[in-house]
Structure formats: C-alpha cells, structure tokens
Coordinates of C-alpha atoms and ligand atoms in Angstrom, one line a residue:
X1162 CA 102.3 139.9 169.1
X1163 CA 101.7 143.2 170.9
X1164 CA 105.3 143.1 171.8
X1165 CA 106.6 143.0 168.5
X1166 CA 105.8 146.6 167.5
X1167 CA 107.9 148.1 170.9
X1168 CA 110.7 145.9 170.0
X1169 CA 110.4 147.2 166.4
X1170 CA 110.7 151.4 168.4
X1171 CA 113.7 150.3 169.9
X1172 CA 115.7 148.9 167.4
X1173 CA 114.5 151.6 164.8
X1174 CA 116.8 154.8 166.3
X1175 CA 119.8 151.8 165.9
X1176 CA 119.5 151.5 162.6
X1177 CA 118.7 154.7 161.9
X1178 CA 122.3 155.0 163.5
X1179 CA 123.8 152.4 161.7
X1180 CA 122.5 153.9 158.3
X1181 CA 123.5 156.8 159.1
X1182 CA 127.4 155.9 160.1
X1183 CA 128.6 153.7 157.8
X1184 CA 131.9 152.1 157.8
X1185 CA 133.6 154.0 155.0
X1186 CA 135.1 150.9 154.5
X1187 CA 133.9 147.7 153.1
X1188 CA 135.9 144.6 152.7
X1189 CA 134.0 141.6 150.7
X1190 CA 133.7 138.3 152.0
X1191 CA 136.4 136.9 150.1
X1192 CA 139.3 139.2 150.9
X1193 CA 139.5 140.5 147.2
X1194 CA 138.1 143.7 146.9
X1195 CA 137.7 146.8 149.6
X1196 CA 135.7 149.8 148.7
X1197 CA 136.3 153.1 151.0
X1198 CA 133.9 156.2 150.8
X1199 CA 134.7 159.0 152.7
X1200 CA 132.4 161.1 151.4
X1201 CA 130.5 161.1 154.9
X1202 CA 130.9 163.7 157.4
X1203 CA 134.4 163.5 159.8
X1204 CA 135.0 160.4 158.3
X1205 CA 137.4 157.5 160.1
X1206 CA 140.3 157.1 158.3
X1207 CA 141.9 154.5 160.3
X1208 CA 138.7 152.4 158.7
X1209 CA 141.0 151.8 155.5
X1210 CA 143.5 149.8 157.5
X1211 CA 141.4 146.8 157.2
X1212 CA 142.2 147.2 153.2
X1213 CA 145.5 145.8 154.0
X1214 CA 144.3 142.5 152.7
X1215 CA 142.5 142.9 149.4
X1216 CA 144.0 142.8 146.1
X1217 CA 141.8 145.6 144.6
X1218 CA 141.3 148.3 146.6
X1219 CA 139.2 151.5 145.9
X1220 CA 139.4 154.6 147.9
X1221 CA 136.9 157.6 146.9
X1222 CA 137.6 161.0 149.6
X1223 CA 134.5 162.5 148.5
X1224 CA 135.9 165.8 147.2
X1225 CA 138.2 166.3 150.4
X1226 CA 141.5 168.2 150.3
X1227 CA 144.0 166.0 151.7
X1228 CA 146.7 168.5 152.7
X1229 CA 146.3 167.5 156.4
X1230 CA 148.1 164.3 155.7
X1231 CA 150.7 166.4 154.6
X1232 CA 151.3 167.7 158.1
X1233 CA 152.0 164.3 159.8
X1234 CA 155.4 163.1 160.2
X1235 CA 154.6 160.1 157.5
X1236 CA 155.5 162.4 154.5
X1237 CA 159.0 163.7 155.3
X1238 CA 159.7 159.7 156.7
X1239 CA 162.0 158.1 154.9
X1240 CA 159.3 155.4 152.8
X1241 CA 162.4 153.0 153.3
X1242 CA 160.7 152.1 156.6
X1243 CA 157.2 151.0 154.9
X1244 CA 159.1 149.0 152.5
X1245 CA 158.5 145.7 154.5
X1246 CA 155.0 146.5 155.1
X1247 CA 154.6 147.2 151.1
X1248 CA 156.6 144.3 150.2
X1249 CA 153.6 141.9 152.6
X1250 CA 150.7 143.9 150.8
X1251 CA 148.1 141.6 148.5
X1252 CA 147.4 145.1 146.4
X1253 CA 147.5 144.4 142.8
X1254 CA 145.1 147.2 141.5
X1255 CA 144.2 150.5 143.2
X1256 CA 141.9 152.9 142.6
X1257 CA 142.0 156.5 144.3
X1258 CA 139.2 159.4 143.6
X1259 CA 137.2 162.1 144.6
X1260 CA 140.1 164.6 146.0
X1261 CA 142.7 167.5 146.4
X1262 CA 145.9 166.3 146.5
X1263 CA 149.1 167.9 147.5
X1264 CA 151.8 166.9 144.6
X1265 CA 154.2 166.1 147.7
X1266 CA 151.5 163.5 148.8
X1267 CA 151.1 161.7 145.6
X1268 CA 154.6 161.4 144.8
X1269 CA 155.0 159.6 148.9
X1270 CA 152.3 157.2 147.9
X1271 CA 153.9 156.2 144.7
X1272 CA 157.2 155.7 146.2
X1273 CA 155.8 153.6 149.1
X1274 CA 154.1 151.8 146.6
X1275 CA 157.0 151.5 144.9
X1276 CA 158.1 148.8 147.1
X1277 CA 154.5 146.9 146.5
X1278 CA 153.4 145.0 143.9
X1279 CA 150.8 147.0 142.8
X1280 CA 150.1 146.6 138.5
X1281 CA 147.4 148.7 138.1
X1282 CA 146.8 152.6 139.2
X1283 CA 144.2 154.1 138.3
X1284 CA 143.3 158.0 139.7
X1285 CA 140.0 160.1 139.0
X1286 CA 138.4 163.2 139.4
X1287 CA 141.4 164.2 141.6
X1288 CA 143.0 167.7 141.6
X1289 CA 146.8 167.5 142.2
X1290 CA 147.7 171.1 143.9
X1291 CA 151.8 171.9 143.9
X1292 CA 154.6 170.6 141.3
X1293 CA 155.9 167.0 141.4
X1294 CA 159.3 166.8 142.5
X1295 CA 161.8 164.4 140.5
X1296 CA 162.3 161.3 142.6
X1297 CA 165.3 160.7 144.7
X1298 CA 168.3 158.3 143.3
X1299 CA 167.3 155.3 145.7
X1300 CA 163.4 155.3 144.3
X1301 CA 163.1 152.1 142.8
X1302 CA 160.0 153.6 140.6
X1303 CA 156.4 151.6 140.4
X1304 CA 156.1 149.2 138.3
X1305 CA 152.9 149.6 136.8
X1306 CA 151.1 147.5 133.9
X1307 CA 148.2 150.1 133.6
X1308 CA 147.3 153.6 134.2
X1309 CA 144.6 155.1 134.2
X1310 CA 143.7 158.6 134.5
X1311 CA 139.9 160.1 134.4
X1312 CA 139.3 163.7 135.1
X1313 CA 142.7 164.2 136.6
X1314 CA 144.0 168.2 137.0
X1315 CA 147.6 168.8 137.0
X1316 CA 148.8 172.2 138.3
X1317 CA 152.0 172.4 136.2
X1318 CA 149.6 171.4 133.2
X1319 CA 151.5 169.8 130.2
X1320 CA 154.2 168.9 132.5
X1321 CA 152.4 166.3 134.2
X1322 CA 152.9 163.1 132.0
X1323 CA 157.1 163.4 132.2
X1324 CA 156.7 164.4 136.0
X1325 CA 154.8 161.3 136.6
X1326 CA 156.5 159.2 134.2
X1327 CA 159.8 159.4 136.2
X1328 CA 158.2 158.1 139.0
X1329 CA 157.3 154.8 136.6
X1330 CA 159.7 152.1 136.2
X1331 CA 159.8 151.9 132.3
X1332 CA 156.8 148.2 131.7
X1333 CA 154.1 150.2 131.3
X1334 CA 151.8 148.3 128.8
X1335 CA 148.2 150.3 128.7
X1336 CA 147.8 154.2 129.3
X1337 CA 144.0 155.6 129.7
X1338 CA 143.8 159.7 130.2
X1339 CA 140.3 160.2 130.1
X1340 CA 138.9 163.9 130.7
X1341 CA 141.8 165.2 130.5
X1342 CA 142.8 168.9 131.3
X1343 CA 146.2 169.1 129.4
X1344 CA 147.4 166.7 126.7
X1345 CA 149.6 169.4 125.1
X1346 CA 152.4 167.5 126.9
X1347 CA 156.1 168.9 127.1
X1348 CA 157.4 166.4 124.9
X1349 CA 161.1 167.1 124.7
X1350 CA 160.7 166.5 129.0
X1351 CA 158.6 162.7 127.9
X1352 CA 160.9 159.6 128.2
X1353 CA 160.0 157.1 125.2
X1354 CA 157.4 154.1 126.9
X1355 CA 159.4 151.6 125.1
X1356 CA 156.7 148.8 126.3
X1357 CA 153.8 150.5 126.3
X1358 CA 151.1 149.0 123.4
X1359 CA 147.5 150.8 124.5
X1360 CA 147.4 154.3 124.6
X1361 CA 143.7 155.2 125.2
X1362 CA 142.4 158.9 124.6
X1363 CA 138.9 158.5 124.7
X1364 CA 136.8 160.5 126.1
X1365 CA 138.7 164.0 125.1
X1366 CA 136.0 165.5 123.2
X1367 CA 138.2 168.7 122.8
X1368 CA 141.3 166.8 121.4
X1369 CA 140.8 167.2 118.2
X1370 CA 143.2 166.2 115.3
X1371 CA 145.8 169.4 116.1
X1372 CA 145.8 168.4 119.7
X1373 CA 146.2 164.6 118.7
X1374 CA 149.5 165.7 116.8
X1375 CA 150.6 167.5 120.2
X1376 CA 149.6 164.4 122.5
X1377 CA 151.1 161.8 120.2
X1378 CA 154.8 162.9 121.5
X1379 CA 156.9 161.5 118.0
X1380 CA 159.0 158.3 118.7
X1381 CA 157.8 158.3 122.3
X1382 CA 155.3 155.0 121.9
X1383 CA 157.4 153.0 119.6
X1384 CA 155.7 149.6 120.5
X1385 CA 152.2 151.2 119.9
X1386 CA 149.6 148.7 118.5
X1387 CA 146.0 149.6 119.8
X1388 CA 145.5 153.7 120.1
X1389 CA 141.6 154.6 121.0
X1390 CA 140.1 157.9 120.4
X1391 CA 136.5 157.2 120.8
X1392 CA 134.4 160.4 121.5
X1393 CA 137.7 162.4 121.2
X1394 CA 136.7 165.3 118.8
X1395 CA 138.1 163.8 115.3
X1396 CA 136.6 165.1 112.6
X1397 CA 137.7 162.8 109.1
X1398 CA 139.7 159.8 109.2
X1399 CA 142.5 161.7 106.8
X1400 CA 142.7 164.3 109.5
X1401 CA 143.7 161.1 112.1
X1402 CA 145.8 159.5 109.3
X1403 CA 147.8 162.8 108.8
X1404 CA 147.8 163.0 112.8
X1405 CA 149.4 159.2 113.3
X1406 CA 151.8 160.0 110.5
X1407 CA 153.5 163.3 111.7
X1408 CA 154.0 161.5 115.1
X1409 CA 155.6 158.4 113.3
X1410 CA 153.1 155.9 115.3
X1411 CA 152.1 152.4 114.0
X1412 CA 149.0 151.0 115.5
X1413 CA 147.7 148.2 114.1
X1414 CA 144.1 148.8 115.5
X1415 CA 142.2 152.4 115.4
X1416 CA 139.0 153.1 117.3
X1417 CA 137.4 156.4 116.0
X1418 CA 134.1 155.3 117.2
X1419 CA 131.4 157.9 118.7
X1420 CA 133.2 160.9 116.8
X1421 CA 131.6 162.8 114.8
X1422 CA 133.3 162.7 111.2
X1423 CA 132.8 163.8 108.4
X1424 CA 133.6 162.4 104.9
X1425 CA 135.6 164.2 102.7
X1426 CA 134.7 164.8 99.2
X1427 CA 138.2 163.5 97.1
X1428 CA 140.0 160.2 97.5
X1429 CA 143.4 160.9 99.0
X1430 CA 142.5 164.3 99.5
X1431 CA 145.4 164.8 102.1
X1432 CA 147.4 162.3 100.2
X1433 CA 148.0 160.8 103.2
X1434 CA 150.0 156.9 104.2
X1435 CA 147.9 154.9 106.8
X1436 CA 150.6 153.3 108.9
X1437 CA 151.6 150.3 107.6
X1438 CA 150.4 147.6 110.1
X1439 CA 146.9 148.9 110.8
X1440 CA 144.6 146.6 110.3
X1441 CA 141.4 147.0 112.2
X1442 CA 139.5 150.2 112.0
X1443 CA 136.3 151.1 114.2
X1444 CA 134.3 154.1 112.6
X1445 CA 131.0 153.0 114.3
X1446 CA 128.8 155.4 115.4
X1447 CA 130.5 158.2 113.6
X1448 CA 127.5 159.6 112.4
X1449 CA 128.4 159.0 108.5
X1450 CA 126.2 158.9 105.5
X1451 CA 128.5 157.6 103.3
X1452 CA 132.2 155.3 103.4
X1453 CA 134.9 157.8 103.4
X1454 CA 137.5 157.6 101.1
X1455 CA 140.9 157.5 101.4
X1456 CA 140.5 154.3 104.3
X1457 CA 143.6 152.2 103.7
X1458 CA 143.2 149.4 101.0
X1459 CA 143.2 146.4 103.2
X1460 CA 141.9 145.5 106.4
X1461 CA 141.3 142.4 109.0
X1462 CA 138.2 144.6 110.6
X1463 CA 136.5 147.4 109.6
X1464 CA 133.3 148.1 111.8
X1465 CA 130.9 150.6 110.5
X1466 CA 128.0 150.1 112.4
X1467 CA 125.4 152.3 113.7
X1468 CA 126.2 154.9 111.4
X1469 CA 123.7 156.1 108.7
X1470 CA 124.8 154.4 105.8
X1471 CA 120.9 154.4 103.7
X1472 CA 122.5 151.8 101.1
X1473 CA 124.9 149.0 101.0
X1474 CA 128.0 150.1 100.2
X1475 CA 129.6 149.1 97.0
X1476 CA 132.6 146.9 96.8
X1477 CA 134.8 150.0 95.2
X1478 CA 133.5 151.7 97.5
X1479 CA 135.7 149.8 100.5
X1480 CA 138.9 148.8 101.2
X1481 CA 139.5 145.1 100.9
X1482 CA 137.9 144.1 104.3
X1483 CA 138.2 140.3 106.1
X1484 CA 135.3 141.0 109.0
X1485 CA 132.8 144.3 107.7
X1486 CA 130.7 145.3 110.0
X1487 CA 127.6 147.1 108.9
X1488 CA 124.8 146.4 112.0
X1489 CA 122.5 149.6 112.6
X1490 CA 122.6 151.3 109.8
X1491 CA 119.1 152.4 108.2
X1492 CA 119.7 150.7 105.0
X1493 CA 119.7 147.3 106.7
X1494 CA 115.7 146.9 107.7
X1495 CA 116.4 145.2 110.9
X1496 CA 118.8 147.4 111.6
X1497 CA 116.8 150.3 111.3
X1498 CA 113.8 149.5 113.3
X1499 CA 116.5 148.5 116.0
X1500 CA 117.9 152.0 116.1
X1501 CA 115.1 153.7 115.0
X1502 CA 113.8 154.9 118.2
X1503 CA 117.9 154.9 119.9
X1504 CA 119.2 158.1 120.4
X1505 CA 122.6 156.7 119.3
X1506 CA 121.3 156.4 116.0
X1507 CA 122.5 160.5 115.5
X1508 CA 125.9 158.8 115.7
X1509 CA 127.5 161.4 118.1
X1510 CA 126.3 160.3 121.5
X1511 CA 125.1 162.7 124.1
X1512 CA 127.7 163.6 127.0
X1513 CA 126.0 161.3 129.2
X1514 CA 126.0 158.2 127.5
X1515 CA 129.1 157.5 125.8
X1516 CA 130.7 154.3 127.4
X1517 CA 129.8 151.0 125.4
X1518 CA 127.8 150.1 128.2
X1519 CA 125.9 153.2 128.1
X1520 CA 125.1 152.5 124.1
X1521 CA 124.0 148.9 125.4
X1522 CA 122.7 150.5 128.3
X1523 CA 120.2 152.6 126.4
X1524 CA 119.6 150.0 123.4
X1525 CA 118.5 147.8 126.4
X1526 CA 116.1 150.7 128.1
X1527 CA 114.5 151.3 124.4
X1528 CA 113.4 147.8 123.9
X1529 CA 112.0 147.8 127.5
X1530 CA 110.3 150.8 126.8
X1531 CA 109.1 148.9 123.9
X1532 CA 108.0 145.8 125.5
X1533 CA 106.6 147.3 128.3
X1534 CA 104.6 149.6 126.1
X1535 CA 106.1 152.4 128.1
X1536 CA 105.6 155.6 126.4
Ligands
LIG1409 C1 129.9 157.7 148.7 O1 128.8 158.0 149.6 C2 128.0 159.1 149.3 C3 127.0 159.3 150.5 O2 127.7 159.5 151.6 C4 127.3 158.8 148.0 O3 126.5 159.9 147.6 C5 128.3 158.5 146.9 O4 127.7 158.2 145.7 C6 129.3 157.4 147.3 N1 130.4 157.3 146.3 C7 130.8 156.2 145.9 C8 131.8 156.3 144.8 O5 130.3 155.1 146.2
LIG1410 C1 137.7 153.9 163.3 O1 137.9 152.6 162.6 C2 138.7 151.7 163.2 C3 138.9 150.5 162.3 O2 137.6 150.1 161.7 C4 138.0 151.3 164.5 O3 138.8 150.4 165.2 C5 137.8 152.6 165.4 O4 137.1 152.2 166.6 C6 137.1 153.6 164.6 N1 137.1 154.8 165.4 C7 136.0 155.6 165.6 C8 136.1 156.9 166.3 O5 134.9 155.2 165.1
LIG1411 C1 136.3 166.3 138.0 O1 137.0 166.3 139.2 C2 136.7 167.4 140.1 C3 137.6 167.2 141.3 O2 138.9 167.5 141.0 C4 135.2 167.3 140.4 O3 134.9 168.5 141.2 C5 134.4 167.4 139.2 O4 133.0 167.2 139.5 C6 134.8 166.2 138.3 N1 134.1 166.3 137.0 C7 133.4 165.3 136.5 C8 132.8 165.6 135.2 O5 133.3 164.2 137.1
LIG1412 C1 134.1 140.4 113.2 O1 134.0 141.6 114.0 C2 133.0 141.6 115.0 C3 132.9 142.9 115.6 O2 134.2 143.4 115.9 C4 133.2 140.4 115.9 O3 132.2 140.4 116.9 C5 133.2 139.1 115.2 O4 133.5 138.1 116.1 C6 134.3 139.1 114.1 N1 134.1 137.9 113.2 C7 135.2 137.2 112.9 C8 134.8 136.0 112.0 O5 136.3 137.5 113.2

C-alpha cells in the first residue's frame, strides 16, 4: 500500500499535462459528431483532420484572427482540386465560431464546400473582415437546407445577405440571423429565395417594426410560411401586421413571443389585413394585460400564455380560435402560483434567459429552489 501514494506523484505531473493540452479535437465514439476548440494556446490545427469522418462537425477558434490561412497557397488554389476530397466527405451539418475571418477565406470554404454535401451551415460570433467577392462562373454554389447565423459581423454591412446569397444554390428552406448587426439589407442587390419557408429573426431585440419593413425585402420570400420574431423588439401586433403587409409576405404561422407589446386601445386602429393564410399566432410571454384587438378573426393556434391576463378572456374578446392557449397567466390559480415566483412572469425576459430552454430552464430552477426549500 505504501507504494500506491509514489505511483500516485508520478502519474499526477501526466495528467496535469494531459489536462492541460487537450486535443482540440474530439471525435465521438460513433463517428457522428467532432467538436474542435481552439481556444487553447498555439493550438494544432492539423488536429481537425481527424473531422474528416463525422457528419456534424463543430469548429470554435476561440476568438482567433484567421488571416494566416490566408497566406498559404490553399486560398489562391484552384478548389477544383479538393473537389474529390469534398465529394468523399460524410459532412452534413457544420458549425464554425469564435473568429476573425478574412471575406476571401469564407467565400474558399464555401466553394470547396460547394462540392460537398453539406445541408446545414451554421456561423456565430464570427467577424468577417474584407468584402465578399461575387463567385466565379464555374462555382457550382452550396446547396444548403439551413442557415444559420448568430452574432455574425459583416464589414460591408447591409450588403452581406446578397453577397452570401450568390454563393447559395437557390433550396434554401430555413434562414436564422440571430444577433444580428445589419438587417437593413440592400434589397434591390437580394435574389428572391424562391424555396425558402422559415425565416427566423429572433433574437434582434433592436429590430423593431421599421426595421422589420427593411428586413422583410418585398417579394423576396414568396414561399414564406413560418416567420419568428421572438424577443425581436415588436411592440403591437398591428405594428407586425402593417410590417408583413407592406412586404407582401404570407406566413401562415407568427411567433411574437417574449416581445414586449403593447395593446392598443381601438379595434383596427391601423386598419390593417392580416395575411390571408395565417393561422397560428404565438403572443406568449408578451407581457400583456389584456387580448389585443385587431388579431385576425380566425385561427388554428393562438398561444397566450404566460402573459398577465388577471381574467378569462371573453369570447368577443378573441378571434375564433381551434387550440387557445392560456397557461401562466395570474387569472388561472395554478397558473399563477406556478409563475408567481418566475422571473418570466414580467413577460419580457432578461437578456440572459431568453431561449425556450432558458424559460424551462429557470421554471425548472424555481421549483427546485422550492422543493429544496432553498431560499
Ligand atoms: C473551449 O475551451 C476553452 C478553454 O480552453 C473554454 O473556456 C471554452 O468554453 C471552450 N469553448 C467551447 C465552445 O467548448
Ligand atoms: C497535431 O495533431 C495531429 C493529429 O491529431 C498529430 O498527428 C500531431 O502529432 C500533432 N502535432 C503536435 C505538434 O502536437
Ligand atoms: C459576438 O462575436 C464577437 C466576435 O466577433 C465576440 O467578441 C462577442 O463576444 C460576441 N458577442 C456575444 C454576445 O456573444
Ligand atoms: C394546442 O397547442 C399547444 C401549444 O402549442 C400544443 O401543445 C397542443 O398539442 C395543441 N393541441 C391540439 C389539440 O392541437
């Protein structure tokens, strides 16, 4: 036994050392997902190369500038030459983060990736540096299912969406921009996505209706039929309905959850025409005190809950509804002692915790708190 505790000395300094330099990256057991962090110091970049067989692949550069890449030959090579190598890759969703990025190298990874069968891209907290250039005749474009963009700076700011849209073959089904820095996009420069039927703009707290109008490019999403703007600065549902109107759009769901609305006083105030095949409205946690009026007469879904609705609302009072909604609001008893103690119930969510899973999140930490008898 005396042993033990010498053996113990000398294995501690190795892993010390092996805690200390991790791999950045991590392939599962199953081949499926790889996870690079190259947030540590001098990091090994060759590491990533054994991401060559997972279908989801997640690179984070921990806040590095990645112009050095730009210096190696691989930039000015014609992507031709990867094409084979593309063509063999497993990749079917990619994740890249956490970086400066020269416009130049962005545009080389798309177009090599062009040649893969990559569906979903998905880029955050990145700062592209440098203009995109228009791709080159022969680029047969990516041809993407989903993108997703999250805290994403462009340095030719409104420009961005029709700069990286030309790099897109024309499928693309589901657009996040999350965070965004500019969605007062050039839109005579946007191409129509003629396929596209999710835009989601959540998480744009300084959107606003006026910079919905300029994000909503008219005739540019004409296959439209699920637009989210949770936590994206609305302010009345009319606002939003005038919004949707001027840019001719026809969704037949509307999330306007976690915005902080308000209800305005006269029916039809801004006289305005809810598109015609909308027919599921989220207005939860919006904070309200009251229906609003004007909502369109009928509807498959209307949620209103965890607002602060203090009495059932009467039947004029709401459009003709199939599935209503109501959990979390005060004047249901359950629901009240449930949110009582839940930050959420203020309706507008702090910055921190505005995902569902946050909400659920905190709900879940509450009730701990509660059973535990935590203070
Ligand atoms: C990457 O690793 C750093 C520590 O080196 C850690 O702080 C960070 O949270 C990690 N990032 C991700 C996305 O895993
Ligand atoms: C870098 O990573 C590769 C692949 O994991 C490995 O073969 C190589 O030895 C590493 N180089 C250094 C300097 O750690
Ligand atoms: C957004 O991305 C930049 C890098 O471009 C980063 O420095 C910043 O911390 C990110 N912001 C948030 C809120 O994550
Ligand atoms: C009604 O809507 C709620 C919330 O969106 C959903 O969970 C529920 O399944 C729906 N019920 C029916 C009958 O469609």
């Amino acid at each position: 036994m005396e042993r033990a505790p010498c053996l113990l000395l000398l294995l501690l300094p190795l892993m010390l050392v092996s805690a200390a330099t991790p791999e950045p990256c991590e392939l599962g057991d199953d081949d499926i997902r790889c996870v690079c962090n190259f947030s540590g110091p001098q990091p090994n970049w060759s590491s990533a190369l054994q991401c060559m067989a997972a279908i989801e692949v997640e690179i984070h550069g921990g806040g590095r500038r990645l112009e050095q890449f730009l210096k190696h030959d691989n930039v000015n090579a014609d992507p031709r030459q990867f094409a084979d190598m593309a063509k063999a890759l497993r990749l079917r969703r990619l994740t890249v983060g956490g970086a400066q990025v020269p416009a130049l190298l962005l545009v080389g990874l798309l177009r090599v990736l062009g040649y893969s069968r990559l569906k979903e891209l998905t880029l955050e907290d990145l700062e592209i540096t440098g203009t995109v250039p228009p791709p080159p005749l022969e680029a047969t474009g990516l041809a993407l299912s989903t993108l997703r963009l999250r805290n994403v700076s462009w340095a030719t700011g409104g420009a961005w969406l029709a700069e990286l849209q030309q790099w897109l073959k024309p499928g693309l089904k589901v657009l996040n921009i999350a965070q965004a820095h500019s969605l007062a996009f050039s839109c005579e420069q946007v191409r129509a996505f003629p396929a596209l039927t999710t835009l989601d703009l959540s998480d744009n707290p300084g959107l606003g209706e006026r910079g919905l109008i300029a994000a909503l490019c008219p005739h540019k999403f004409p296959a439209l039929q699920d637009l989210a703007l949770r936590n994206a600065g609305m302010e009345t549902p009319n606002g939003v309905c005038a919004a949707l109107a001027a840019a001719g759009v026809q969704p037949q769901s509307l999330d306007l959850s976690h915005n902080s609305l308000r209800t305005t006083a006269h029916a039809g105030a801004s006289g305005c025409v809810w598109p015609r095949a909308l027919n599921s409205l989220s207005l939860s946690f919006a904070g309200l005190e009251q229906v609003p009026k004007g909502l369109p007469a009928e509807l498959r879904m209307l949620d209103l809950s965890g607002n602060r609705l203090n009495r059932a609302p009467r039947p004029d009072e709401l459009p003709k509804v199939g599935n209503l909604t109501l959990d979390g609001n005060p004047f249901l008893v359950a629901g009240a002692s449930r949110f009582q103690e839940d930050p959420m119930n203020s309706g507008v969510v702090p910055a921190c915790a505005r995902s569902p899973l946050a909400v659920g999140m905190s709900g879940t930490l509450a009730l701990l708190q509660r059973v535990r008898g935590f203070p």
